[in-house]
Coordinates of C-alpha atoms in Angstrom, one line a residue:
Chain A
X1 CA 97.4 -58.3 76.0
X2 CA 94.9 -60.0 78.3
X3 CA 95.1 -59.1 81.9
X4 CA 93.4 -62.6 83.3
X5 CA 94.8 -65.8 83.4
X6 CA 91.9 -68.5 83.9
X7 CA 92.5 -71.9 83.7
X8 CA 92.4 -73.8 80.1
X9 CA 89.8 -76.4 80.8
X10 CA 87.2 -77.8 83.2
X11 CA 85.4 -80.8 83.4
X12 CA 81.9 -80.4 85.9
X13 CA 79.4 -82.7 86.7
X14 CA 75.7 -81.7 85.8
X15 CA 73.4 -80.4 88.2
X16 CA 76.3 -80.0 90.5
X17 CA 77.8 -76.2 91.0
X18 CA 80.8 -75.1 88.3
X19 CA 82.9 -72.7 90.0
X20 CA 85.4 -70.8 87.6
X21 CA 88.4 -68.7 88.7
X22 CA 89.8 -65.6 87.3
X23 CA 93.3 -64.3 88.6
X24 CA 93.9 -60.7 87.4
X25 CA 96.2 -59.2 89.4
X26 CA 96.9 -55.7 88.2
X27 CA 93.4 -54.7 87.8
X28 CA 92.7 -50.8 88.4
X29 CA 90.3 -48.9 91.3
X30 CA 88.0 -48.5 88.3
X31 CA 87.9 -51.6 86.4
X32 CA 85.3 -54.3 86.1
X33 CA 85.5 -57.7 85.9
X34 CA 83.2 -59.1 83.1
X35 CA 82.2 -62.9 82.2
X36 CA 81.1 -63.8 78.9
X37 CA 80.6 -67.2 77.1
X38 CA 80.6 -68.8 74.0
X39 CA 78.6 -71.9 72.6
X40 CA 80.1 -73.6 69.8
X41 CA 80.0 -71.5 66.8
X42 CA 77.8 -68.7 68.1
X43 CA 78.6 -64.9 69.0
X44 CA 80.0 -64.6 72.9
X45 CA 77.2 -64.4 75.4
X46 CA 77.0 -61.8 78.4
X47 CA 76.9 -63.3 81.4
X48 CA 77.4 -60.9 84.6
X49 CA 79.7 -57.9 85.7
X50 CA 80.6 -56.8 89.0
X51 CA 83.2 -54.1 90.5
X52 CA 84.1 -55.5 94.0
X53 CA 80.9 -56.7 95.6
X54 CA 79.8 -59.8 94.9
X55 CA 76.9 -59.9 92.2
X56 CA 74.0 -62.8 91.4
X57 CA 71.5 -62.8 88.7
X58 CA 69.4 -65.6 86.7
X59 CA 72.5 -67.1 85.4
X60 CA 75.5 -67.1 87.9
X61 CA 77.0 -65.0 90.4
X62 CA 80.2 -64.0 90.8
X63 CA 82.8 -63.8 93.7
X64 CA 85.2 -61.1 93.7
X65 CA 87.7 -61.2 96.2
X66 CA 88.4 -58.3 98.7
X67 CA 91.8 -57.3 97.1
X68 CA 90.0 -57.7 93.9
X69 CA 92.6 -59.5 92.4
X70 CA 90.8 -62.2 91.2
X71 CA 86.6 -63.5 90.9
X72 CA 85.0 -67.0 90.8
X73 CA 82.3 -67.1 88.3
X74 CA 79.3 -69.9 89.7
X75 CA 76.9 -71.8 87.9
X76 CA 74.9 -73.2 90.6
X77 CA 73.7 -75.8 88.8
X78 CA 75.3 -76.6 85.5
X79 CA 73.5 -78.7 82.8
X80 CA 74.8 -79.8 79.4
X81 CA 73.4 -76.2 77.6
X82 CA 76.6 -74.7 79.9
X83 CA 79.1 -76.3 78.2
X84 CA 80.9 -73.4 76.7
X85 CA 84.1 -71.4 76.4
X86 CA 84.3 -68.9 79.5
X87 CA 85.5 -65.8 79.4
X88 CA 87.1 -63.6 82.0
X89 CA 87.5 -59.9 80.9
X90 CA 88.8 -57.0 83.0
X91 CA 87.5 -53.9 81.1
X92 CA 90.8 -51.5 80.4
X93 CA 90.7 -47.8 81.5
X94 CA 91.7 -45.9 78.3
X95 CA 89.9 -43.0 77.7
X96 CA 87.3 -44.7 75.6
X97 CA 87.5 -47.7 77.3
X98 CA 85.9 -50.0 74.3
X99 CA 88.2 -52.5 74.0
X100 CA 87.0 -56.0 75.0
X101 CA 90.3 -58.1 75.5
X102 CA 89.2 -61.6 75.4
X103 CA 91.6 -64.2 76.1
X104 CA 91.8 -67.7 75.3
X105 CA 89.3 -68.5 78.6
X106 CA 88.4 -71.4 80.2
X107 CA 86.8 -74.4 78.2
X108 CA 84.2 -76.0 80.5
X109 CA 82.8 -79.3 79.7
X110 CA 79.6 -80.4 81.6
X111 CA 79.5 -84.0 81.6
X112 CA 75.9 -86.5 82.3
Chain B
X1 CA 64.1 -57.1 69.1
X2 CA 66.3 -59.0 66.1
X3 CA 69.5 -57.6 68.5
X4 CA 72.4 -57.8 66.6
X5 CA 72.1 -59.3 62.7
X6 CA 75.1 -60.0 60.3
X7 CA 75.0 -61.3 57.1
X8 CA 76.0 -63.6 55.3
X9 CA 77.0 -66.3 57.5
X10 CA 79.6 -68.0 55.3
X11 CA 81.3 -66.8 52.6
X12 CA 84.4 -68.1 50.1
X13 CA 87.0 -65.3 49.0
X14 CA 89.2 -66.0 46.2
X15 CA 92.8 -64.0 46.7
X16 CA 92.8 -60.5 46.2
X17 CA 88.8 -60.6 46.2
X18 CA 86.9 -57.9 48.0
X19 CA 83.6 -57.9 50.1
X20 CA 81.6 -56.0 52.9
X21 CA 80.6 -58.2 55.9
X22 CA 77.4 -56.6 57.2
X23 CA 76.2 -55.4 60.7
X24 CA 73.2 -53.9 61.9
X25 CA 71.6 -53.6 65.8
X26 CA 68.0 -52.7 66.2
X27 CA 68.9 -51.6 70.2
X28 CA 69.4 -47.9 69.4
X29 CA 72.7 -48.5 70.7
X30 CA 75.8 -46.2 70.3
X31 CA 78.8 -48.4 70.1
X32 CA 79.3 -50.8 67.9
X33 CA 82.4 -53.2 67.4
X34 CA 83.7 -56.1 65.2
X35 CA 86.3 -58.4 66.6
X36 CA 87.8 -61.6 64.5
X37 CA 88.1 -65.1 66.2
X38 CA 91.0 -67.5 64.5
X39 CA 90.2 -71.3 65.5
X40 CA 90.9 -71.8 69.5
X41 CA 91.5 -68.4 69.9
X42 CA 89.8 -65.4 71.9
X43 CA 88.3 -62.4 69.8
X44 CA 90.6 -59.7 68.8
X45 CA 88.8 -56.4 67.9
X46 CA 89.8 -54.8 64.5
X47 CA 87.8 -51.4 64.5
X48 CA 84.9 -49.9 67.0
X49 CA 82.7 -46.8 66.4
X50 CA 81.6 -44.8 69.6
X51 CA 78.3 -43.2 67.3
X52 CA 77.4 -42.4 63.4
X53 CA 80.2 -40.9 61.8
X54 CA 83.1 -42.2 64.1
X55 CA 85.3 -44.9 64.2
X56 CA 88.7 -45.9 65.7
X57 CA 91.0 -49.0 65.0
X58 CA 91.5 -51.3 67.6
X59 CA 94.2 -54.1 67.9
X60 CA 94.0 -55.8 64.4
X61 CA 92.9 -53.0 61.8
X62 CA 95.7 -54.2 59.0
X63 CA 93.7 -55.0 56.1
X64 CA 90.5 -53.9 56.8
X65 CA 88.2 -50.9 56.7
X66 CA 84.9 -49.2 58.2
X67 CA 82.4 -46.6 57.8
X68 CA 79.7 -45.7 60.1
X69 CA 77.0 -44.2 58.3
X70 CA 74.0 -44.6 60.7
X71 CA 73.8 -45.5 64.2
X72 CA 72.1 -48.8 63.2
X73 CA 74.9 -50.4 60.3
X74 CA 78.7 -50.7 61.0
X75 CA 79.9 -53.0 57.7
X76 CA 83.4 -54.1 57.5
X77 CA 85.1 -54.5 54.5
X78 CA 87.9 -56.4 53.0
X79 CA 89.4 -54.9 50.0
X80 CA 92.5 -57.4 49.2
X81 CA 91.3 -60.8 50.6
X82 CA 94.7 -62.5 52.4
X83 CA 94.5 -66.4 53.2
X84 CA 95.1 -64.5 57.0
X85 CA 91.8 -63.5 56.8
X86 CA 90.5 -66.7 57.5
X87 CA 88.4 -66.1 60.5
X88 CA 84.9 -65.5 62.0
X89 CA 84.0 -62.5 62.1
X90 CA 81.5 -61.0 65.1
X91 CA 79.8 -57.7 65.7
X92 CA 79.2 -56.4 68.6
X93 CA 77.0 -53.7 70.0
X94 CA 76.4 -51.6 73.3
X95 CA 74.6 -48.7 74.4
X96 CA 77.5 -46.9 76.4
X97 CA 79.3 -46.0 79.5
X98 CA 81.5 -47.4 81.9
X99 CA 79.4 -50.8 82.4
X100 CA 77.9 -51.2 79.1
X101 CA 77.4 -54.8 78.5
X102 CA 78.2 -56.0 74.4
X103 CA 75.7 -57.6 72.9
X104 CA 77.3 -59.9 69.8
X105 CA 76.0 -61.3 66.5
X106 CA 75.9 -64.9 65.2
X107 CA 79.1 -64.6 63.0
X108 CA 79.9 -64.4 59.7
X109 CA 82.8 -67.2 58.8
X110 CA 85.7 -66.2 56.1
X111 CA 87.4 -68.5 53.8
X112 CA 89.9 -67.1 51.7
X113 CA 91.6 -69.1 49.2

């Protein structure tokens, strides 16, 4: 059972910023928060990963908040390729830790 | 790099029918994972192997089984196809650890009939 709740859709204007929350509210000392995304038909994307400081790279950067209880993912400046599914993931602390738990996520449309 | 290949990308089951969906990675990478994805869903992972030669179920493993042979193939197979199976399916791979980032395939969609 997924331990994020994002929002079910978005709409964003391109070239302007897309900024996606993530509430997950019981995550652990040790977890990470993870965002993946997923074109239309293809396998889910990596996008970035962060623990509780706040992390940039070529894509997006990500906001965690200082409690940690929930992240913004940012595109800084979406284009029409972003539309996607987003996915928010908080990576559970079993032992082998493997399991991926991704919810529904957030559908962003980027809209000319 | 080809990263993470599956084959084939679409296939029709009959009932009852059986088939292997294949997986391999070309990143030398340890884990290795297949999830299914039912129309406006999220993934939901069926089995993941931590190296050659072991493999655990994860939250959907009814109906389905693995083998890890090699660190490069994971295939998952069907034995009785079940109009439930109707899904894409995705492989995943990563090298390991705490942060490990997955790396997926293109998909292979299911029909069963």
């Amino acid at each position: 059972d997924a331990k994020t709740t994002q929002p079910p859709s978005m709409d964003c204007a391109e070239g302007r910023a897309a900024n996606l929350p993530c509430n997950h509210s019981t995550i652990s000392g040790n977890e990470y928060v993870y965002w993946y995304r997923q074109i239309h038909s293809q396998g889910p994307q990596y996008i970035i990963h962060g623990l509780k400081n706040n992390e940039t790279n070529e894509m997006a950067s990500l906001i965690i908040t200082e409690d940690r209880k929930s992240s913004t993912l940012i595109l800084p400046h979406a284009t029409l390729r972003d539309t996607a599914v987003y996915y928010c993931i908080v990576r559970p602390r079993d032992n082998y830790g493997q399991n991926f738990v991704f919810g529904p996520g957030t559908r962003l449309s980027v809209l000319p | 790099n080809a990263g993470v290949t599956q084959t084939p990308k679409f296939r029709i089951l009959k009932i009852g029918q059986s088939m292997t969906l294949q997986c391999t990675q070309d990143m030398n990478h340890n884990y290795m994972y297949w999830y299914r994805q039912d129309p406006g869903m999220g993934l939901k992972l069926i089995y993941y192997s931590v190296g050659a030669g072991i493999t655990d179920k994860g939250e959907v493993p009814n109906g389905y089984n693995v083998s890890r042979s090699t660190t490069e193939d994971f295939p998952l197979r069907l034995e009785l196809a079940a109009p439930s199976q109707t899904s894409v399916y995705f492989c995943a791979s990563s090298y390991g650890g705490l942060r490990e980032t997955q790396y997926f395939g293109p998909g292979t969609r299911l029909l069963v009939l």
